[in-house]
PDB file of C-alpha atoms in Angstrom:
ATOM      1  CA  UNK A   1      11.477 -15.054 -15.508  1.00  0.00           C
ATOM      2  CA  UNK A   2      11.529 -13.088 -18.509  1.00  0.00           C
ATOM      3  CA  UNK A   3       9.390 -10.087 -18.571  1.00  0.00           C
ATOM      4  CA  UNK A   4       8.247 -11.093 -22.087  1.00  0.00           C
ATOM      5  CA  UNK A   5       6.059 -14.048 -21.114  1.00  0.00           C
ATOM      6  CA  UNK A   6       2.638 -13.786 -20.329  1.00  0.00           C
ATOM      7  CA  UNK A   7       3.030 -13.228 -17.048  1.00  0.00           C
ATOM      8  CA  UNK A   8       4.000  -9.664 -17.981  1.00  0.00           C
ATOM      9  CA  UNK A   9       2.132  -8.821 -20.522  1.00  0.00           C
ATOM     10  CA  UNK A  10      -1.489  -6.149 -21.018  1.00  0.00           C
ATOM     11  CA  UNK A  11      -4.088  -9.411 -20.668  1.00  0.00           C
ATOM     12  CA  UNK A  12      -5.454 -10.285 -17.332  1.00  0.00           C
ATOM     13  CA  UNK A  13      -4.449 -13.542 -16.831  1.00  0.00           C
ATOM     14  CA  UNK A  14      -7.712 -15.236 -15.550  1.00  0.00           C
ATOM     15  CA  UNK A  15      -7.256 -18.030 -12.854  1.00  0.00           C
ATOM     16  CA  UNK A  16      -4.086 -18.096 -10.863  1.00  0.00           C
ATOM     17  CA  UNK A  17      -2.873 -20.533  -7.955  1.00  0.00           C
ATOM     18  CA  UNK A  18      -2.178 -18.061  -5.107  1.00  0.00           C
ATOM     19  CA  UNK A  19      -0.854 -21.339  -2.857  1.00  0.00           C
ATOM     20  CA  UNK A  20       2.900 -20.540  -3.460  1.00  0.00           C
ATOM     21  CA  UNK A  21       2.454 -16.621  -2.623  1.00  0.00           C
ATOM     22  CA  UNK A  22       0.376 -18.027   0.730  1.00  0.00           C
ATOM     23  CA  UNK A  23       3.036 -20.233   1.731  1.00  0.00           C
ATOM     24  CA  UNK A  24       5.620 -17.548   0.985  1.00  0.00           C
ATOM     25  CA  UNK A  25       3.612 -15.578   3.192  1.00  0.00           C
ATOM     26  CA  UNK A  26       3.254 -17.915   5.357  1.00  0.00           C
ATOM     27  CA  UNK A  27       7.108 -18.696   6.004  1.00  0.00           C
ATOM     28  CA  UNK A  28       8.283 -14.811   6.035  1.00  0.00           C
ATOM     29  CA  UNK A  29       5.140 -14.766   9.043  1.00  0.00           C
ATOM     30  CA  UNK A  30       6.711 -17.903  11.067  1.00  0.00           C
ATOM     31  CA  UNK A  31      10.343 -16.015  10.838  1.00  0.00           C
ATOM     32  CA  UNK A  32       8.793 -12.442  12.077  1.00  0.00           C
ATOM     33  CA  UNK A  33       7.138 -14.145  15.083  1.00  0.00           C
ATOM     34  CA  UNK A  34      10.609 -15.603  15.825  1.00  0.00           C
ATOM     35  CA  UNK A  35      12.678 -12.872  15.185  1.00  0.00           C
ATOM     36  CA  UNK A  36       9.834 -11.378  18.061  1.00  0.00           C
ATOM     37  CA  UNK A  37      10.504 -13.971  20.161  1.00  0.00           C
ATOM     38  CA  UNK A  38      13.939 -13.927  19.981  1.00  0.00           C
ATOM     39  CA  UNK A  39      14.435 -10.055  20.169  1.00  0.00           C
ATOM     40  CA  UNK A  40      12.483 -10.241  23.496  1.00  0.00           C
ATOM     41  CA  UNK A  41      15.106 -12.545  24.756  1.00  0.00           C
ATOM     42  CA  UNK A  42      18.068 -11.018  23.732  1.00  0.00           C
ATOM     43  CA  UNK A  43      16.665  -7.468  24.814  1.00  0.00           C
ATOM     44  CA  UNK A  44      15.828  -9.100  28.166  1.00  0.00           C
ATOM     45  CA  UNK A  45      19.921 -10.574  28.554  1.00  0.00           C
ATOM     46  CA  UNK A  46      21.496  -7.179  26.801  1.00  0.00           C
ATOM     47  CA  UNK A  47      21.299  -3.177  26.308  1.00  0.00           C
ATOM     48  CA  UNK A  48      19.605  -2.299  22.856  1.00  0.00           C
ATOM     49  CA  UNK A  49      23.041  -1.298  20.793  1.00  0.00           C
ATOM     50  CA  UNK A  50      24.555  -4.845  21.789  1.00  0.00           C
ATOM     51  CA  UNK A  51      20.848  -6.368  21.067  1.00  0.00           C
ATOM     52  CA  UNK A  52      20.914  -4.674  17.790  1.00  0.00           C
ATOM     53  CA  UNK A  53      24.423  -6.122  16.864  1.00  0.00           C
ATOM     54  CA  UNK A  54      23.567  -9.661  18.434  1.00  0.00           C
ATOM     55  CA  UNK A  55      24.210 -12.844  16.379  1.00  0.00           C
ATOM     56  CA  UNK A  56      21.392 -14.584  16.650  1.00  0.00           C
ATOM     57  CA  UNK A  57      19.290 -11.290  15.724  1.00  0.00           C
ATOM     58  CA  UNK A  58      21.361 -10.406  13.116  1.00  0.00           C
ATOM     59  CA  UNK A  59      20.412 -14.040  11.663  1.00  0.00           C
ATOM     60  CA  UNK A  60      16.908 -13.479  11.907  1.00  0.00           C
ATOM     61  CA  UNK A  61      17.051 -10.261  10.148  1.00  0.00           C
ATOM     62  CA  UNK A  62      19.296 -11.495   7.233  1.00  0.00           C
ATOM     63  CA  UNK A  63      16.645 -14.787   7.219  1.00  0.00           C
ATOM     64  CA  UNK A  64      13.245 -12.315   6.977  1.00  0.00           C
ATOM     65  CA  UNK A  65      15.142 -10.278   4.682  1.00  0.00           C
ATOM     66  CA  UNK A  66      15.171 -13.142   2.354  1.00  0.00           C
ATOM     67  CA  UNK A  67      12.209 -14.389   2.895  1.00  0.00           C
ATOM     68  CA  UNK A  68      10.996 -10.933   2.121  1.00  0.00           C
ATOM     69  CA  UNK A  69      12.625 -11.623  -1.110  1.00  0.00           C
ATOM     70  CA  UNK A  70      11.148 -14.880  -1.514  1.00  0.00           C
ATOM     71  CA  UNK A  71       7.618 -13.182  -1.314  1.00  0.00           C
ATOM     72  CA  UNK A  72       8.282 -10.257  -4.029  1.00  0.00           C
ATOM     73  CA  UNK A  73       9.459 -13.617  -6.061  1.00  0.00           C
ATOM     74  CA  UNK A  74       6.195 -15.598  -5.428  1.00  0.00           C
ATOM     75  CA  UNK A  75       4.159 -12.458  -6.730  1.00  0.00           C
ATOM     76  CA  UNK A  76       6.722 -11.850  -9.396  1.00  0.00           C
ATOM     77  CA  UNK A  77       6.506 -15.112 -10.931  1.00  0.00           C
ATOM     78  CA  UNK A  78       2.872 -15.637 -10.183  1.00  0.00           C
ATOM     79  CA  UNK A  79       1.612 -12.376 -11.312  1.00  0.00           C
ATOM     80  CA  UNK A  80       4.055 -10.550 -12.869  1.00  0.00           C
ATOM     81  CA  UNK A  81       3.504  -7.580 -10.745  1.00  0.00           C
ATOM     82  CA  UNK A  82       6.990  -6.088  -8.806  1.00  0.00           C
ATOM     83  CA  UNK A  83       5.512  -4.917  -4.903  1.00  0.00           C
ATOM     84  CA  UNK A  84       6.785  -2.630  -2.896  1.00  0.00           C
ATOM     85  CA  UNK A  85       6.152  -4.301   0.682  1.00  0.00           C
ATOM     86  CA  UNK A  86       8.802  -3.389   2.614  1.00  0.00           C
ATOM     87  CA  UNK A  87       8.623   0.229   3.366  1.00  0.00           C
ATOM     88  CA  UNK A  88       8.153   1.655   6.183  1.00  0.00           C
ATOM     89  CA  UNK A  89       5.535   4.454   5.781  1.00  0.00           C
ATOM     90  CA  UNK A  90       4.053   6.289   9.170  1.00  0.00           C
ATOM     91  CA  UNK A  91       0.937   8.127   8.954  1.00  0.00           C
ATOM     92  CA  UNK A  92      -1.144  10.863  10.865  1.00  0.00           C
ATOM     93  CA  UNK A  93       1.919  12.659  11.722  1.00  0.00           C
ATOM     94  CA  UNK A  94       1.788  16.091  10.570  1.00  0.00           C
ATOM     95  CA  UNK A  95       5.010  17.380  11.466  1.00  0.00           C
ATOM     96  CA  UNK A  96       7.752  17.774   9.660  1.00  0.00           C
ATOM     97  CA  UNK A  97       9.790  14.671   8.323  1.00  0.00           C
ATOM     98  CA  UNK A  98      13.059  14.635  10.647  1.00  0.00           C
ATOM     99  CA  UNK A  99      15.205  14.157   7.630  1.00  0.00           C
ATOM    100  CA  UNK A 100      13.674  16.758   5.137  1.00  0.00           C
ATOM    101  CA  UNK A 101      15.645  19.101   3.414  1.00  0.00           C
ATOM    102  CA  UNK A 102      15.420  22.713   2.096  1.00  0.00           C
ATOM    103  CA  UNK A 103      15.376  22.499  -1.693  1.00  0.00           C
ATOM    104  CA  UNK A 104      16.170  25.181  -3.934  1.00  0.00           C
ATOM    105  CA  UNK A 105      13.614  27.048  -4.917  1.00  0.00           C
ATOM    106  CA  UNK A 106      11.218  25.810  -7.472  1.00  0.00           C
ATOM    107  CA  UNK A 107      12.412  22.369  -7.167  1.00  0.00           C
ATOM    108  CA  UNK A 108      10.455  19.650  -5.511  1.00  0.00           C
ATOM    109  CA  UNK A 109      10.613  18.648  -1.957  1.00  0.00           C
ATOM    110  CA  UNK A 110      13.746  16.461  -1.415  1.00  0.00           C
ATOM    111  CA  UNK A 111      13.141  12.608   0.236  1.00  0.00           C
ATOM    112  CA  UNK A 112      16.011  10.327   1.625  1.00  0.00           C
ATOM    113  CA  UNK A 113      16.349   6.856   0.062  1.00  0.00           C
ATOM    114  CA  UNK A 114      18.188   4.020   1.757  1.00  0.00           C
ATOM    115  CA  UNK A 115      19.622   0.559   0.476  1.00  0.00           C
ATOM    116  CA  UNK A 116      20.496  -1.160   3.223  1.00  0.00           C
ATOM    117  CA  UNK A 117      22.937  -4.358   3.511  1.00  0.00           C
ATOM    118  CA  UNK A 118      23.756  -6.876   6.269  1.00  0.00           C
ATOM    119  CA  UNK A 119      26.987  -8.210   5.903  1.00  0.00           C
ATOM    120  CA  UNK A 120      28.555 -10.606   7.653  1.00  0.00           C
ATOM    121  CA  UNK A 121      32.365 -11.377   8.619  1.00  0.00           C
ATOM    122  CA  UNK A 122      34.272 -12.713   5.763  1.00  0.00           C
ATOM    123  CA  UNK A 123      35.369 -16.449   5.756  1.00  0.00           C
ATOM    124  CA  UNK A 124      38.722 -17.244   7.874  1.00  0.00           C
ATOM    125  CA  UNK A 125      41.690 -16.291   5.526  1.00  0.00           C
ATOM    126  CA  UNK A 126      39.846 -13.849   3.427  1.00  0.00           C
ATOM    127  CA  UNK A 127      41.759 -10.723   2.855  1.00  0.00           C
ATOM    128  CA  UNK A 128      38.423  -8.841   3.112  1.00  0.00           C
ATOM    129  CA  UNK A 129      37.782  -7.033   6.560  1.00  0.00           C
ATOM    130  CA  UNK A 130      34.219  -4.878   7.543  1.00  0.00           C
ATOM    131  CA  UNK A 131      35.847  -2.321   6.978  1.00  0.00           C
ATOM    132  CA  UNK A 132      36.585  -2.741   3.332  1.00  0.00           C
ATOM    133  CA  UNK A 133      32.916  -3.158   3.073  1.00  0.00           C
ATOM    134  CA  UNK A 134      32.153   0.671   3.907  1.00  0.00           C
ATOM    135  CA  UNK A 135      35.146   1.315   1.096  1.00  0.00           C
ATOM    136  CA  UNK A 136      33.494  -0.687  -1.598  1.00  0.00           C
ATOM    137  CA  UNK A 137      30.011   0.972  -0.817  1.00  0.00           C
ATOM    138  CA  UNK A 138      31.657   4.487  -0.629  1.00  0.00           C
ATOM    139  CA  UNK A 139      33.147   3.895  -3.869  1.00  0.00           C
ATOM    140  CA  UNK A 140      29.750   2.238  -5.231  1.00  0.00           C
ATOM    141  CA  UNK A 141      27.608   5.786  -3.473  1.00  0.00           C
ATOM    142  CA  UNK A 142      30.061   8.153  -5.291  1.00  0.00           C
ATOM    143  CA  UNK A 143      29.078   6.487  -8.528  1.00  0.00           C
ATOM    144  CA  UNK A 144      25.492   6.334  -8.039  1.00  0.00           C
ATOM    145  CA  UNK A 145      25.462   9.774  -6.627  1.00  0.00           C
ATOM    146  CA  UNK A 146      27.028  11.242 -10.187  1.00  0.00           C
ATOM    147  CA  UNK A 147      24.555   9.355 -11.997  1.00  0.00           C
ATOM    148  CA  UNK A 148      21.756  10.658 -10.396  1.00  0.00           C
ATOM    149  CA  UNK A 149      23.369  13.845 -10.766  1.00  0.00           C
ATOM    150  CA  UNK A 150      23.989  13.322 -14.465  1.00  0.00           C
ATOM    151  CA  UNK A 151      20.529  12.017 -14.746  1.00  0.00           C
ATOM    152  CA  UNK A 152      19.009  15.508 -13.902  1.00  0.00           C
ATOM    153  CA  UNK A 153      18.444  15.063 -10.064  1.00  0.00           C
ATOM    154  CA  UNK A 154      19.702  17.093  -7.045  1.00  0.00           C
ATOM    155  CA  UNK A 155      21.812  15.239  -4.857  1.00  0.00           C
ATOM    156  CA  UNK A 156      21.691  17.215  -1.823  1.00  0.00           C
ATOM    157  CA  UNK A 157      23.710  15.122   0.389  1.00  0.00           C
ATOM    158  CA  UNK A 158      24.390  11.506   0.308  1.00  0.00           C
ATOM    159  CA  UNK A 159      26.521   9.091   2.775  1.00  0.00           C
ATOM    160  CA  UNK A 160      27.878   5.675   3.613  1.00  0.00           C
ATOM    161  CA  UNK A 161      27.524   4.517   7.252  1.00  0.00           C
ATOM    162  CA  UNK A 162      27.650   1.421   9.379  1.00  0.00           C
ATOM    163  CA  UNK A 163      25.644  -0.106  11.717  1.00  0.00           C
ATOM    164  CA  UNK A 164      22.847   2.958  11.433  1.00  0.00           C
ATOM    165  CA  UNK A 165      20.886   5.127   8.665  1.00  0.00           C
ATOM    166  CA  UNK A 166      23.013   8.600   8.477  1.00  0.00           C
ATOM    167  CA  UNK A 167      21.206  11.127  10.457  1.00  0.00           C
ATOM    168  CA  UNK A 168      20.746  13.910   7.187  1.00  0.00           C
ATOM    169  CA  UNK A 169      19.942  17.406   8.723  1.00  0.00           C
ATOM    170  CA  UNK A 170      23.348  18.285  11.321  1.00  0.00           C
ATOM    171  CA  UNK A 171      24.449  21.150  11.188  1.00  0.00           C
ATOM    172  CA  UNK A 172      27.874  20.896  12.444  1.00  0.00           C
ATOM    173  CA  UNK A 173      28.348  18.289   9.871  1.00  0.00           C
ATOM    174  CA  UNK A 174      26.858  20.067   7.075  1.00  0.00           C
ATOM    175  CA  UNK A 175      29.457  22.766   7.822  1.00  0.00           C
ATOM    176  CA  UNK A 176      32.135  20.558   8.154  1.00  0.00           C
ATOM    177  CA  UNK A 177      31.067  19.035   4.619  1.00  0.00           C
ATOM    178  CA  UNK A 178      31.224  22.487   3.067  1.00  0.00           C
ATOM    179  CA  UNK A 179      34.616  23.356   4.569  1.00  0.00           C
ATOM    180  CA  UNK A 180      35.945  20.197   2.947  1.00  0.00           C
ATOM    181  CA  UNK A 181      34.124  20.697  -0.111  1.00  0.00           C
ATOM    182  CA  UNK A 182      35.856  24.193   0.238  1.00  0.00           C
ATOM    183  CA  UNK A 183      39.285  23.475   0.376  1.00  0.00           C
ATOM    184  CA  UNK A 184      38.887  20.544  -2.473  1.00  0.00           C
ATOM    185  CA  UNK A 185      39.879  22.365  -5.899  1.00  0.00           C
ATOM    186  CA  UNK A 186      37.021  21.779  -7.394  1.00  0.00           C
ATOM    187  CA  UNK A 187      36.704  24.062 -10.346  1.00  0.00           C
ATOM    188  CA  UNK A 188      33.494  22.679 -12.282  1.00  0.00           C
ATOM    189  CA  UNK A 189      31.155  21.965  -9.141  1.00  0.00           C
ATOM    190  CA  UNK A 190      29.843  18.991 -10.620  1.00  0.00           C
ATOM    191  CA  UNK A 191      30.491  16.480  -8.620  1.00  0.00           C
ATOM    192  CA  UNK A 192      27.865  15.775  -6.107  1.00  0.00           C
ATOM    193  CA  UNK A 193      28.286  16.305  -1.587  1.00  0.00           C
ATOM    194  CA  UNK A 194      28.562  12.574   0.000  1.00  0.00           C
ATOM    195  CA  UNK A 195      31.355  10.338   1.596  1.00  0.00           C
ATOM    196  CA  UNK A 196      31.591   7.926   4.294  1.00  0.00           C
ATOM    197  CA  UNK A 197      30.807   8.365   7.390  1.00  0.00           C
TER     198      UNK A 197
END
């Protein structure tokens, strides 16, 4: 949908069929109940890291993940508006964020951001492995890290892993990171901290 059309535009737009965002609802509802279900089961058969790398799981996740998708569509289309409903925010906890990091002073408080992907084996004669995967996304990070950085932000640290978020924050690795980033002739200091992991 083009974000010309009405849709999009300054004027409220008056009546508006919610069915389609219901029933999107609706489905991405009927898939969390059975990714429940099914999570139960698997938990009940298997310890939680071979849970968490089960088939059948996995399915489920890459299914809501969609249907997530098909529910910022069914607002998009219907009311031109682009939701954010699939963070995860938790509140009443007054401690310090696990992951926060010093900033330099004067600068603003520094917040990890995650894009996540579920990727599955590749066909049966494919020359691409898993492993590749972390490759392409390293390569992909290092770019998106440098624009950020040309854009103006800090890039304090930045990652690609597999299977898990990077835990930001370790010391021992942040050391390790500056040894390497030590030993690297780097002359114009430029290029912002991250890697695979």
């Amino acid at each position: 949908m083009s974000h010309e059309d009405a849709t999009h535009g300054p004027a409220p737009l008056g009546s508006v069929d919610p069915d389609p965002m219901h029933r999107a609802v609706d489905a991405l509802a009927a898939a969390l109940h059975e990714y429940v279900q099914t999570a139960v089961g698997v938990r009940a058969e298997f310890g939680a890291a071979e849970a968490d790398e089960d088939p059948r799981v996995l399915a489920l996740e890459n299914r809501v993940g969609q249907l997530n998708a098909a529910v910022f569509d069914a607002l998009h289309d219907g009311l031109g508006m682009h939701p954010d409903l699939t963070s995860s925010v938790w509140e009443g906890d007054d401690e310090e964020p696990e992951h926060a990091h010093d900033a330099p002073e004067g600068a603003v408080p520094a917040e990890v951001f995650y894009l996540g992907f579920v990727v599955a084996d590749p066909a049966p004669g494919s020359p691409g492995t898993l492993d590749g995967v972390v490759e392409l996304l390293d390569e992909s990070g290092a770019d998106v890290a440098q624009r950020l950085f040309d854009g103006g932000y800090e890039v304090a640290e930045w990652a690609t892993s597999r299977g898990a978020a990077v835990e930001f924050g370790d010391d021992d690795l942040d050391d390790e990171l500056e040894d390497e980033a030590a030993d690297e002739d780097d002359t114009d200091g430029d290029d912002p901290l991250g890697g695979a992991r």
